[in-house]
Short mmCIF file of C-alpha atoms and ligand atoms in Angstrom, two decimals:
data_model
loop_
_atom_site.label_atom_id
_atom_site.label_comp_id
_atom_site.label_asym_id
_atom_site.label_seq_id
_atom_site.Cartn_x
_atom_site.Cartn_y
_atom_site.Cartn_z
CA MET X 1 118.47 244.62 -38.32
CA GLN X 2 117.62 241.44 -40.14
CA TYR X 3 113.86 241.80 -39.59
CA LYS X 4 112.85 244.73 -41.73
CA SER X 5 109.10 244.96 -41.60
CA VAL X 6 106.39 244.75 -38.94
CA ILE X 7 105.31 241.45 -40.45
CA GLU X 8 108.82 240.00 -40.31
CA ILE X 9 109.20 241.18 -36.71
CA LEU X 10 105.87 239.66 -35.63
CA GLY X 11 106.78 236.40 -37.38
CA ALA X 12 110.21 236.24 -35.71
CA ILE X 13 108.73 236.89 -32.26
CA LYS X 14 106.07 234.27 -32.75
CA LYS X 15 108.67 231.70 -33.81
CA LYS X 16 110.86 232.78 -30.87
CA ASP X 17 113.73 233.64 -33.24
CA ILE X 18 114.06 236.86 -31.27
CA SER X 19 112.59 237.98 -27.97
CA SER X 20 110.62 241.15 -27.51
CA SER X 21 113.24 242.31 -24.99
CA GLU X 22 116.07 241.87 -27.50
CA LEU X 23 114.16 243.75 -30.15
CA THR X 24 113.23 246.55 -27.79
CA ARG X 25 116.83 246.98 -26.68
CA TYR X 26 117.97 247.01 -30.31
CA TYR X 27 115.61 249.85 -31.21
CA LEU X 28 116.33 251.80 -28.00
CA ASN X 29 120.03 251.64 -28.92
CA GLN X 30 119.26 252.86 -32.43
CA ILE X 31 117.40 255.79 -30.91
CA LYS X 32 120.34 256.56 -28.59
CA GLU X 33 122.76 256.43 -31.49
CA LYS X 34 120.84 258.44 -34.04
CA ASP X 35 118.22 260.59 -32.41
CA ALA X 36 120.47 263.21 -30.83
CA ASP X 37 120.88 264.44 -34.38
CA LEU X 38 117.48 263.64 -35.93
CA ASN X 39 115.41 264.92 -32.94
CA CYS X 40 112.48 262.59 -33.66
CA PHE X 41 111.64 262.00 -30.00
CA ILE X 42 110.34 264.36 -27.33
CA THR X 43 110.27 261.58 -24.74
CA VAL X 44 111.89 258.13 -24.83
CA THR X 45 110.14 255.72 -22.45
CA GLU X 46 113.07 253.35 -22.02
CA GLU X 47 112.25 251.85 -18.63
CA ALA X 48 108.58 251.30 -19.38
CA ALA X 49 109.48 249.77 -22.76
CA ILE X 50 111.93 247.30 -21.24
CA SER X 51 109.51 246.20 -18.56
CA LYS X 52 106.59 245.84 -21.02
CA ALA X 53 108.85 243.79 -23.31
CA GLN X 54 109.65 241.45 -20.42
CA GLU X 55 105.96 241.12 -19.67
CA ILE X 56 105.29 240.21 -23.30
CA ASP X 57 108.15 237.69 -23.29
CA ASN X 58 106.63 236.06 -20.21
CA GLU X 59 103.25 235.89 -21.92
CA ILE X 60 104.79 234.37 -25.03
CA SER X 61 106.58 231.73 -22.96
CA LYS X 62 103.14 230.77 -21.62
CA GLY X 63 101.74 230.58 -25.13
CA VAL X 64 99.79 233.86 -25.03
CA ILE X 65 100.25 235.63 -28.35
CA LYS X 66 98.38 238.83 -29.18
CA PRO X 67 98.02 240.29 -32.67
CA LEU X 68 101.01 242.64 -32.21
CA SER X 69 102.89 240.91 -29.40
CA GLY X 70 106.32 242.44 -28.90
CA LEU X 71 106.18 245.02 -31.68
CA PRO X 72 108.07 248.23 -30.85
CA ILE X 73 106.23 251.39 -31.87
CA ALA X 74 106.57 255.17 -31.48
CA GLN X 75 103.54 257.34 -30.70
CA LYS X 76 103.03 260.89 -31.89
CA ASP X 77 103.04 263.20 -28.88
CA ILE X 78 99.49 264.30 -29.69
CA PHE X 79 98.07 261.08 -28.18
CA CYS X 80 97.41 261.14 -24.44
CA THR X 81 99.50 258.52 -22.65
CA LYS X 82 98.72 257.75 -19.03
CA GLY X 83 101.45 258.83 -16.63
CA ILE X 84 103.67 260.05 -19.47
CA LYS X 85 104.29 263.59 -20.66
CA THR X 86 101.99 264.50 -23.56
CA SER X 87 103.20 267.84 -24.93
CA CYS X 88 101.65 268.13 -28.40
CA GLY X 89 104.92 269.85 -29.35
CA SER X 90 104.02 272.90 -27.26
CA LYS X 91 105.46 274.78 -24.31
CA MET X 92 101.82 275.04 -23.19
CA LEU X 93 101.80 271.30 -22.37
CA ASP X 94 105.49 270.88 -21.54
CA ASN X 95 104.48 269.96 -17.98
CA PHE X 96 101.34 267.95 -18.82
CA ILE X 97 101.23 264.34 -17.67
CA SER X 98 98.11 262.73 -19.06
CA PRO X 99 95.87 260.95 -16.54
CA TYR X 100 94.53 258.56 -19.20
CA ASP X 101 95.35 256.80 -22.48
CA ALA X 102 93.92 257.77 -25.86
CA THR X 103 91.88 254.95 -27.43
CA VAL X 104 94.55 254.46 -30.13
CA ILE X 105 97.18 254.04 -27.41
CA GLU X 106 94.98 251.69 -25.39
CA LYS X 107 94.23 249.54 -28.43
CA LEU X 108 97.88 249.31 -29.44
CA ASN X 109 98.93 248.55 -25.84
CA ASN X 110 96.30 245.83 -25.57
CA ALA X 111 97.39 244.35 -28.89
CA GLY X 112 100.85 243.77 -27.39
CA THR X 113 102.95 246.66 -28.76
CA ILE X 114 105.88 248.16 -26.87
CA MET X 115 105.85 251.96 -26.85
CA LEU X 116 109.40 253.29 -27.26
CA GLY X 117 108.48 256.92 -26.80
CA LYS X 118 106.56 260.00 -27.94
CA THR X 119 107.54 261.68 -31.17
CA ASN X 120 108.24 265.29 -32.05
CA MET X 121 105.67 267.23 -34.03
CA ASP X 122 104.65 270.71 -35.11
CA GLU X 123 103.05 272.58 -32.21
CA PHE X 124 99.44 271.37 -31.84
CA ALA X 125 99.90 269.70 -35.27
CA MET X 126 99.99 273.06 -37.06
CA GLY X 127 102.68 273.02 -39.68
CA SER X 128 104.13 271.22 -42.68
CA SER X 129 107.79 271.06 -41.70
CA ASN X 130 108.03 270.20 -38.01
CA GLU X 131 109.71 273.57 -37.44
CA THR X 132 106.95 274.98 -35.22
CA SER X 133 107.71 272.46 -32.44
CA PHE X 134 108.72 273.88 -29.05
CA TYR X 135 111.31 271.07 -29.03
CA GLY X 136 113.13 272.17 -32.16
CA PRO X 137 113.00 270.94 -35.75
CA VAL X 138 113.20 267.29 -36.77
CA LYS X 139 115.65 266.44 -39.55
CA ASN X 140 115.02 264.45 -42.69
CA PRO X 141 117.19 261.29 -42.53
CA TRP X 142 117.83 261.43 -46.29
CA ASP X 143 119.55 264.81 -45.88
CA LYS X 144 119.70 266.49 -42.51
CA ASP X 145 119.58 270.01 -44.00
CA TYR X 146 116.02 269.27 -45.12
CA VAL X 147 112.68 269.12 -43.28
CA PRO X 148 110.91 265.77 -42.77
CA GLY X 149 107.53 267.41 -43.40
CA GLY X 150 104.88 267.89 -40.76
CA SER X 151 103.13 267.90 -38.56
CA SER X 152 103.97 264.24 -37.77
CA GLY X 153 107.64 264.82 -38.70
CA GLY X 154 109.15 262.91 -35.76
CA SER X 155 107.07 259.81 -36.42
CA ALA X 156 107.90 259.86 -40.15
CA SER X 157 111.61 260.55 -39.79
CA ALA X 158 111.98 257.81 -37.15
CA VAL X 159 110.44 255.14 -39.42
CA ALA X 160 112.46 256.36 -42.43
CA ALA X 161 115.67 256.20 -40.36
CA ARG X 162 114.68 252.68 -39.22
CA ILE X 163 115.06 253.63 -35.56
CA VAL X 164 111.49 252.34 -35.09
CA PRO X 165 109.61 249.83 -37.28
CA CYS X 166 106.34 251.79 -37.24
CA SER X 167 104.66 254.78 -35.64
CA THR X 168 101.39 256.64 -35.30
CA GLY X 169 100.51 260.04 -36.70
CA THR X 170 97.54 262.31 -37.20
CA ASP X 171 96.33 263.96 -40.38
CA THR X 172 94.15 267.08 -40.36
CA GLY X 173 95.26 268.45 -43.72
CA GLY X 174 98.09 266.15 -44.74
CA SER X 175 100.20 265.61 -41.63
CA ILE X 176 100.63 261.89 -42.23
CA ARG X 177 100.84 261.81 -46.02
CA GLN X 178 103.08 264.84 -46.57
CA PRO X 179 105.84 263.75 -44.13
CA ALA X 180 105.56 260.15 -45.41
CA SER X 181 106.15 261.51 -48.91
CA LEU X 182 109.12 263.68 -47.92
CA CYS X 183 110.71 260.85 -45.90
CA GLY X 184 110.17 258.03 -48.42
CA ILE X 185 107.84 255.81 -46.37
CA CYS X 186 104.16 254.81 -46.26
CA GLY X 187 101.66 257.03 -44.50
CA LEU X 188 98.01 256.05 -44.18
CA LYS X 189 95.22 258.46 -43.27
CA PRO X 190 92.04 256.43 -42.74
CA THR X 191 88.48 257.62 -43.40
CA TYR X 192 87.23 260.24 -40.95
CA GLY X 193 85.56 258.21 -38.19
CA ARG X 194 87.39 254.93 -38.89
CA VAL X 195 89.69 255.43 -35.90
CA SER X 196 88.67 256.93 -32.57
CA ARG X 197 89.80 260.48 -31.80
CA TYR X 198 89.32 259.99 -28.05
CA GLY X 199 92.42 261.23 -26.23
CA MET X 200 93.95 262.69 -29.37
CA ILE X 201 94.53 266.36 -28.62
CA ALA X 202 92.11 268.23 -30.88
CA PHE X 203 93.25 270.62 -33.59
CA ALA X 204 90.29 270.76 -36.01
CA SER X 205 87.74 268.19 -34.86
CA SER X 206 85.88 267.78 -38.16
CA LEU X 207 89.15 267.01 -39.98
CA ASP X 208 91.48 265.27 -37.50
CA GLN X 209 92.15 261.59 -38.06
CA ALA X 210 94.68 259.18 -36.55
CA GLY X 211 96.76 256.96 -38.80
CA LEU X 212 100.04 255.16 -39.34
CA PHE X 213 103.57 255.22 -40.68
CA THR X 214 105.19 252.01 -41.90
CA THR X 215 107.70 251.01 -44.53
CA ASP X 216 105.21 249.03 -46.61
CA ALA X 217 101.50 248.64 -47.27
CA LEU X 218 101.09 245.20 -45.69
CA ASP X 219 102.46 246.51 -42.39
CA ALA X 220 99.91 249.32 -42.51
CA ALA X 221 97.19 246.74 -43.22
CA VAL X 222 98.09 244.75 -40.09
CA LEU X 223 98.21 247.83 -37.86
CA LEU X 224 95.08 249.50 -39.23
CA LYS X 225 92.95 246.56 -38.17
CA GLU X 226 94.11 247.00 -34.58
CA ILE X 227 93.42 250.73 -34.27
CA SER X 228 90.11 250.83 -36.17
CA GLY X 229 86.55 250.45 -34.98
CA HIS X 230 83.72 252.12 -33.16
CA ASP X 231 84.48 253.76 -29.83
CA PRO X 232 81.61 254.81 -27.58
CA LYS X 233 83.91 257.52 -26.23
CA ASP X 234 84.03 259.27 -29.63
CA SER X 235 80.62 260.17 -31.03
CA THR X 236 82.13 260.74 -34.49
CA SER X 237 83.68 257.28 -34.68
CA SER X 238 81.82 255.02 -37.10
CA ASN X 239 80.19 251.68 -36.57
CA VAL X 240 81.38 250.24 -39.87
CA ASP X 241 82.81 246.71 -39.95
CA VAL X 242 86.58 246.46 -39.85
CA PRO X 243 87.79 244.04 -42.52
CA ASP X 244 90.88 241.87 -42.30
CA TYR X 245 92.94 244.22 -44.43
CA TYR X 246 96.01 242.00 -44.55
CA ASN X 247 94.16 238.95 -45.87
CA TYR X 248 92.27 241.08 -48.35
CA CYS X 249 95.59 242.40 -49.68
CA ILE X 250 97.29 239.05 -50.07
CA ASN X 251 94.46 236.64 -50.84
CA ASN X 252 92.30 238.30 -53.42
CA ASP X 253 93.24 237.82 -57.03
CA LYS X 254 94.96 240.69 -58.69
CA LYS X 255 92.32 243.34 -59.19
CA ALA X 256 92.01 245.51 -62.27
CA PHE X 257 91.22 248.81 -60.61
CA THR X 258 89.87 251.74 -62.53
CA ILE X 259 91.98 254.65 -61.44
CA GLY X 260 91.15 258.30 -61.93
CA ILE X 261 93.85 260.91 -62.44
CA PRO X 262 92.54 264.43 -61.85
CA ASP X 263 93.87 267.08 -64.23
CA GLU X 264 94.01 269.43 -61.27
CA PHE X 265 96.65 267.25 -59.56
CA ILE X 266 99.09 267.13 -62.44
CA ASN X 267 98.70 270.29 -64.53
CA ASP X 268 101.18 272.35 -62.50
CA LEU X 269 103.65 269.61 -61.62
CA ASN X 270 107.35 270.08 -62.27
CA GLU X 271 108.96 267.75 -64.80
CA ASP X 272 110.77 265.50 -62.28
CA VAL X 273 107.71 264.81 -60.16
CA LYS X 274 105.62 264.34 -63.30
CA LYS X 275 108.10 261.79 -64.64
CA SER X 276 108.14 259.75 -61.42
CA PHE X 277 104.36 259.95 -61.29
CA TYR X 278 103.86 258.67 -64.84
CA ASP X 279 106.44 255.92 -64.26
CA ALA X 280 104.23 254.77 -61.38
CA VAL X 281 101.15 255.00 -63.59
CA LYS X 282 102.87 252.77 -66.18
CA ILE X 283 103.56 250.15 -63.52
CA LEU X 284 99.92 250.19 -62.45
CA GLU X 285 98.79 249.84 -66.06
CA GLY X 286 101.20 246.93 -66.35
CA ILE X 287 99.38 245.08 -63.57
CA GLY X 288 96.03 245.57 -65.29
CA CYS X 289 94.70 248.88 -63.93
CA LYS X 290 92.69 251.11 -66.23
CA ILE X 291 93.48 254.81 -66.16
CA LYS X 292 90.86 257.49 -66.61
CA LYS X 293 91.24 261.25 -66.72
CA ILE X 294 88.89 262.91 -64.26
CA LYS X 295 88.05 266.39 -63.01
CA LEU X 296 87.97 267.61 -59.42
CA GLU X 297 86.93 271.11 -60.30
CA HIS X 298 86.89 272.66 -56.85
CA THR X 299 89.95 270.98 -55.40
CA GLY X 300 92.03 274.08 -56.18
CA LEU X 301 90.01 275.90 -53.52
CA GLY X 302 90.96 273.28 -50.92
CA VAL X 303 93.78 275.15 -49.20
CA SER X 304 91.70 278.36 -48.95
CA ALA X 305 88.71 276.52 -47.46
CA TYR X 306 90.95 274.51 -45.16
CA GLN X 307 92.72 277.62 -43.90
CA VAL X 308 89.36 278.99 -42.75
CA VAL X 309 87.78 275.79 -41.37
CA ALA X 310 90.86 274.46 -39.55
CA PRO X 311 91.79 277.74 -37.80
CA ALA X 312 88.12 278.33 -36.90
CA GLU X 313 87.91 274.94 -35.19
CA CYS X 314 91.33 275.32 -33.57
CA SER X 315 90.43 278.72 -32.12
CA SER X 316 87.62 277.01 -30.28
CA ASN X 317 89.51 273.81 -29.35
CA LEU X 318 92.54 275.66 -28.01
CA SER X 319 90.48 277.94 -25.78
CA ARG X 320 90.72 275.23 -23.10
CA PHE X 321 94.41 276.08 -22.61
CA ASP X 322 93.83 278.98 -20.26
CA GLY X 323 96.49 278.59 -17.58
CA VAL X 324 93.84 277.35 -15.16
CA ARG X 325 92.91 273.83 -16.17
CA PHE X 326 95.85 272.58 -18.22
CA GLY X 327 99.50 273.19 -18.79
CA HIS X 328 101.54 276.33 -18.63
CA ARG X 329 100.56 279.01 -16.11
CA SER X 330 102.28 282.37 -16.14
CA ASP X 331 103.68 283.62 -12.86
CA LYS X 332 103.50 287.21 -14.05
CA ALA X 333 99.75 287.61 -13.69
CA SER X 334 97.93 289.30 -10.81
CA THR X 335 94.35 289.27 -12.17
CA LEU X 336 92.34 286.50 -13.84
CA GLU X 337 92.37 288.29 -17.18
CA GLU X 338 96.15 288.69 -16.98
CA LEU X 339 96.45 285.01 -16.10
CA TYR X 340 94.67 284.02 -19.31
CA ARG X 341 96.56 286.54 -21.43
CA GLU X 342 100.04 285.92 -20.05
CA SER X 343 99.71 282.12 -19.90
CA ARG X 344 98.53 281.96 -23.51
CA SER X 345 101.07 284.53 -24.71
CA GLU X 346 103.91 282.59 -23.12
CA GLY X 347 102.60 279.08 -23.80
CA PHE X 348 101.75 279.25 -27.52
CA GLY X 349 104.19 279.74 -30.39
CA LYS X 350 103.83 282.07 -33.36
CA GLU X 351 102.05 279.74 -35.80
CA VAL X 352 99.48 278.62 -33.21
CA LYS X 353 98.75 282.25 -32.33
CA ARG X 354 98.35 283.09 -36.01
CA ARG X 355 95.79 280.28 -36.46
CA ILE X 356 93.84 281.28 -33.33
CA LEU X 357 93.67 284.89 -34.55
CA VAL X 358 92.57 283.90 -38.07
CA GLY X 359 89.98 281.47 -36.70
CA THR X 360 88.55 283.89 -34.16
CA TYR X 361 88.25 286.51 -36.89
CA ALA X 362 86.56 284.11 -39.32
CA LEU X 363 83.99 283.14 -36.70
CA SER X 364 83.25 286.63 -35.41
CA ALA X 365 79.86 288.26 -35.91
CA GLY X 366 79.66 289.95 -39.28
CA TYR X 367 82.43 287.81 -40.80
CA TYR X 368 80.99 284.36 -40.15
CA ASP X 369 78.88 284.37 -43.34
CA ALA X 370 81.62 285.83 -45.48
CA TYR X 371 84.33 283.37 -44.40
CA TYR X 372 83.27 280.37 -42.34
CA LEU X 373 79.96 279.71 -44.06
CA LYS X 374 81.52 280.27 -47.49
CA ALA X 375 84.33 277.84 -46.64
CA GLN X 376 81.78 275.21 -45.56
CA LYS X 377 79.99 275.62 -48.90
CA VAL X 378 83.26 275.14 -50.77
CA ARG X 379 83.88 272.09 -48.61
CA ASN X 380 80.57 270.65 -49.84
CA LEU X 381 81.47 271.27 -53.47
CA ILE X 382 84.84 269.55 -53.00
CA THR X 383 83.09 266.54 -51.43
CA GLN X 384 80.57 266.40 -54.29
CA ASP X 385 83.43 266.38 -56.83
CA PHE X 386 84.88 263.32 -55.12
CA ASN X 387 81.48 261.62 -54.87
CA ASN X 388 80.93 262.15 -58.60
CA ALA X 389 84.39 260.85 -59.42
CA PHE X 390 83.83 257.67 -57.38
CA ASN X 391 80.82 256.88 -59.57
CA ASP X 392 83.32 256.20 -62.36
CA VAL X 393 86.54 255.10 -60.71
CA ASP X 394 87.65 252.86 -57.82
CA LEU X 395 90.59 254.95 -56.66
CA ILE X 396 92.13 258.33 -57.40
CA LEU X 397 95.83 258.82 -57.99
CA GLY X 398 98.10 261.83 -57.78
CA PRO X 399 101.34 263.06 -56.27
CA THR X 400 101.31 263.60 -52.50
CA THR X 401 103.27 266.83 -52.58
CA PRO X 402 104.20 269.31 -55.32
CA ASP X 403 107.91 268.68 -54.79
CA LYS X 404 110.60 266.93 -52.74
CA ALA X 405 111.47 268.12 -49.20
CA PHE X 406 112.55 271.75 -48.77
CA LYS X 407 115.42 273.09 -46.65
CA ILE X 408 115.05 273.76 -42.94
CA GLY X 409 114.30 277.49 -42.65
CA GLU X 410 113.31 277.90 -46.31
CA LYS X 411 109.58 278.51 -45.82
CA MET X 412 109.36 279.59 -42.19
CA ASN X 413 108.87 283.26 -43.06
CA ASP X 414 106.38 282.57 -45.81
CA PRO X 415 103.26 280.95 -44.34
CA ILE X 416 101.42 280.90 -47.68
CA ALA X 417 104.25 278.95 -49.34
CA MET X 418 104.21 276.59 -46.34
CA TYR X 419 100.42 276.11 -46.56
CA LEU X 420 100.72 275.26 -50.26
CA SER X 421 102.75 272.13 -49.37
CA ASP X 422 99.34 270.64 -48.60
CA VAL X 423 97.71 271.53 -51.91
CA TYR X 424 97.16 267.86 -52.86
CA THR X 425 96.30 266.56 -49.40
CA VAL X 426 93.77 268.92 -47.76
CA SER X 427 90.83 268.17 -50.07
CA THR X 428 90.60 264.58 -48.86
CA ASN X 429 90.40 265.77 -45.24
CA LEU X 430 87.66 268.23 -46.17
CA ALA X 431 85.77 265.31 -47.76
CA GLY X 432 86.64 262.84 -44.96
CA LEU X 433 88.18 260.35 -47.40
CA PRO X 434 90.94 257.81 -46.76
CA ALA X 435 94.26 258.26 -48.55
CA MET X 436 97.77 256.91 -48.46
CA SER X 437 101.19 258.08 -49.57
CA ILE X 438 103.81 255.57 -50.71
CA PRO X 439 107.30 256.15 -52.12
CA MET X 440 107.49 256.49 -55.92
CA GLY X 441 111.04 257.64 -56.60
CA PHE X 442 113.59 260.33 -55.86
CA LYS X 443 114.43 263.82 -57.00
CA ASP X 444 117.98 265.00 -56.20
CA LYS X 445 118.31 262.02 -53.80
CA LEU X 446 115.21 263.07 -51.84
CA PRO X 447 112.05 260.91 -51.86
CA LEU X 448 108.81 261.61 -53.71
CA GLY X 449 105.40 260.25 -52.76
CA LEU X 450 102.48 258.80 -54.70
CA GLN X 451 99.04 259.47 -53.24
CA ILE X 452 96.16 257.00 -53.54
CA ILE X 453 92.73 258.25 -52.47
CA GLY X 454 89.80 255.92 -51.88
CA ASN X 455 86.09 256.19 -51.28
CA HIS X 456 84.80 256.37 -47.71
CA PHE X 457 85.81 253.26 -45.70
CA ASP X 458 87.57 251.74 -48.70
CA GLU X 459 91.00 251.57 -47.08
CA LYS X 460 91.23 247.93 -48.13
CA ASN X 461 91.45 248.74 -51.82
CA ILE X 462 93.94 251.55 -51.24
CA LEU X 463 96.13 249.11 -49.32
CA LYS X 464 95.68 246.45 -51.96
CA LEU X 465 96.73 248.74 -54.81
CA CYS X 466 99.75 249.93 -52.78
CA HIS X 467 100.72 246.33 -52.09
CA LEU X 468 100.44 245.40 -55.78
CA TYR X 469 102.61 248.42 -56.68
CA GLN X 470 105.18 247.50 -54.03
CA LYS X 471 105.43 243.97 -55.40
CA GLU X 472 106.68 245.55 -58.63
CA THR X 473 108.96 248.25 -57.20
CA ASP X 474 111.66 248.64 -54.56
CA TRP X 475 111.37 252.31 -53.58
CA HIS X 476 109.92 251.32 -50.21
CA ILE X 477 112.87 249.16 -49.23
CA GLN X 478 115.50 251.80 -49.88
CA GLU X 479 116.98 253.19 -46.68
CA PRO X 480 118.74 256.49 -45.99
CA ASN X 481 122.31 256.41 -44.81
CA CYS X 482 121.96 258.42 -41.63
N1 LIG I 501 100.09 271.21 -42.69
C1 LIG I 501 98.70 271.42 -42.38
C2 LIG I 501 98.56 272.54 -41.39
O1 LIG I 501 99.50 273.19 -41.11
C3 LIG I 501 98.10 270.15 -41.91
C4 LIG I 501 98.40 269.84 -40.50
C5 LIG I 501 97.86 268.52 -40.07
O2 LIG I 501 97.42 267.69 -40.88
N2 LIG I 501 97.81 268.34 -38.77
O3 LIG I 501 97.53 272.80 -40.89
#
């Protein structure tokens, strides 16, 4: 494909160098050719995509151009899509056709995008490898024996494989940044509240946030503007102005950011990741950034706190799947209690059951103070560490993940090892901060990610720094041969 980025695609459509229908057919063919193997998609919405593309072409011929007219996109199957199966990667919702669109979907539809389909994901977004999906694992396009990361593995792998130009994801503890890192693309998790959660199937409501996968920072800037903003249907969405991220990235003079590097993010890193990381730091120093060592003392407790808070919230959120109102209903039951038990036993997979059990336990009388309340206190300390750090620095830098991708199957029987994939990502969710992962090199031919964390609602400076870095490097334009 000669148009590589979202920006190039939008430019070509606007100039009528290519029609939306041609583009859509190109990407649908790519999906047909490559996805049988990669397994990025749960549902491909071919017919709807072709007819929407025609509609957009008609609009364009009449001079109507919307901000994202004709742009093909893939949506994580956690977002409700009207009239289209919305499974959340679970047998529980295998038969669920959503009666309405999530706000993110509605906004992207209204901006002129063409949805190509719904992407594979860990069941109810619980996982770091995409192996907990009812629809089977997704493969990493750089090496198909390896995981793409999770939970938004399908969305990340599809962008990395260039079978879609961009996609949506959600990040509760790292599910955008970790797969972006393992697949060698950009993954942006906005500030909690920046993007509406309405119609996004809830995992842990105080942590969940919708975001994006793209190949470069400017593409993310263009898309973020379209999905952001206050939504009266989500009481936790914020009424903070949405800047023109793209213009901010390209128009402002080069900015000398002060960047903090927390000891806690680099002390235990292996030599290869450390080397790539410090190469990236050198590049940033070269463009005028000042580097400062900082401390995030409590960040090491992030995974422990997260693994109490997230399961606690999920145990409550997932109680709605009872075999009565939504999704799978067992035909083995003869009493109401059996209906609940059998439907949930059959509908949920092992990891989801584990989280519900842990969460129910942590919230139960007598244990609430010892676990849930304690975890909330740790969460406060982690947030305070970040607040203190942002008194001295503009942005915080670290690796996204402790290592490159791991093999399919390698960590499935070791949940603790799996949970530790998120050691550098969960703290920002606990603090509600925005963060982005961008490619910074390779280890054994598998990508590594650089994580940039910003202060609340400061996505613009994260994007700007990423853009400045990408002007100096070419990691983001390297493509897997898949
Ligand atoms: N990997 C983390 C988990 O398993 C984060 C998931 C997510 O961000 N949705 O919970």
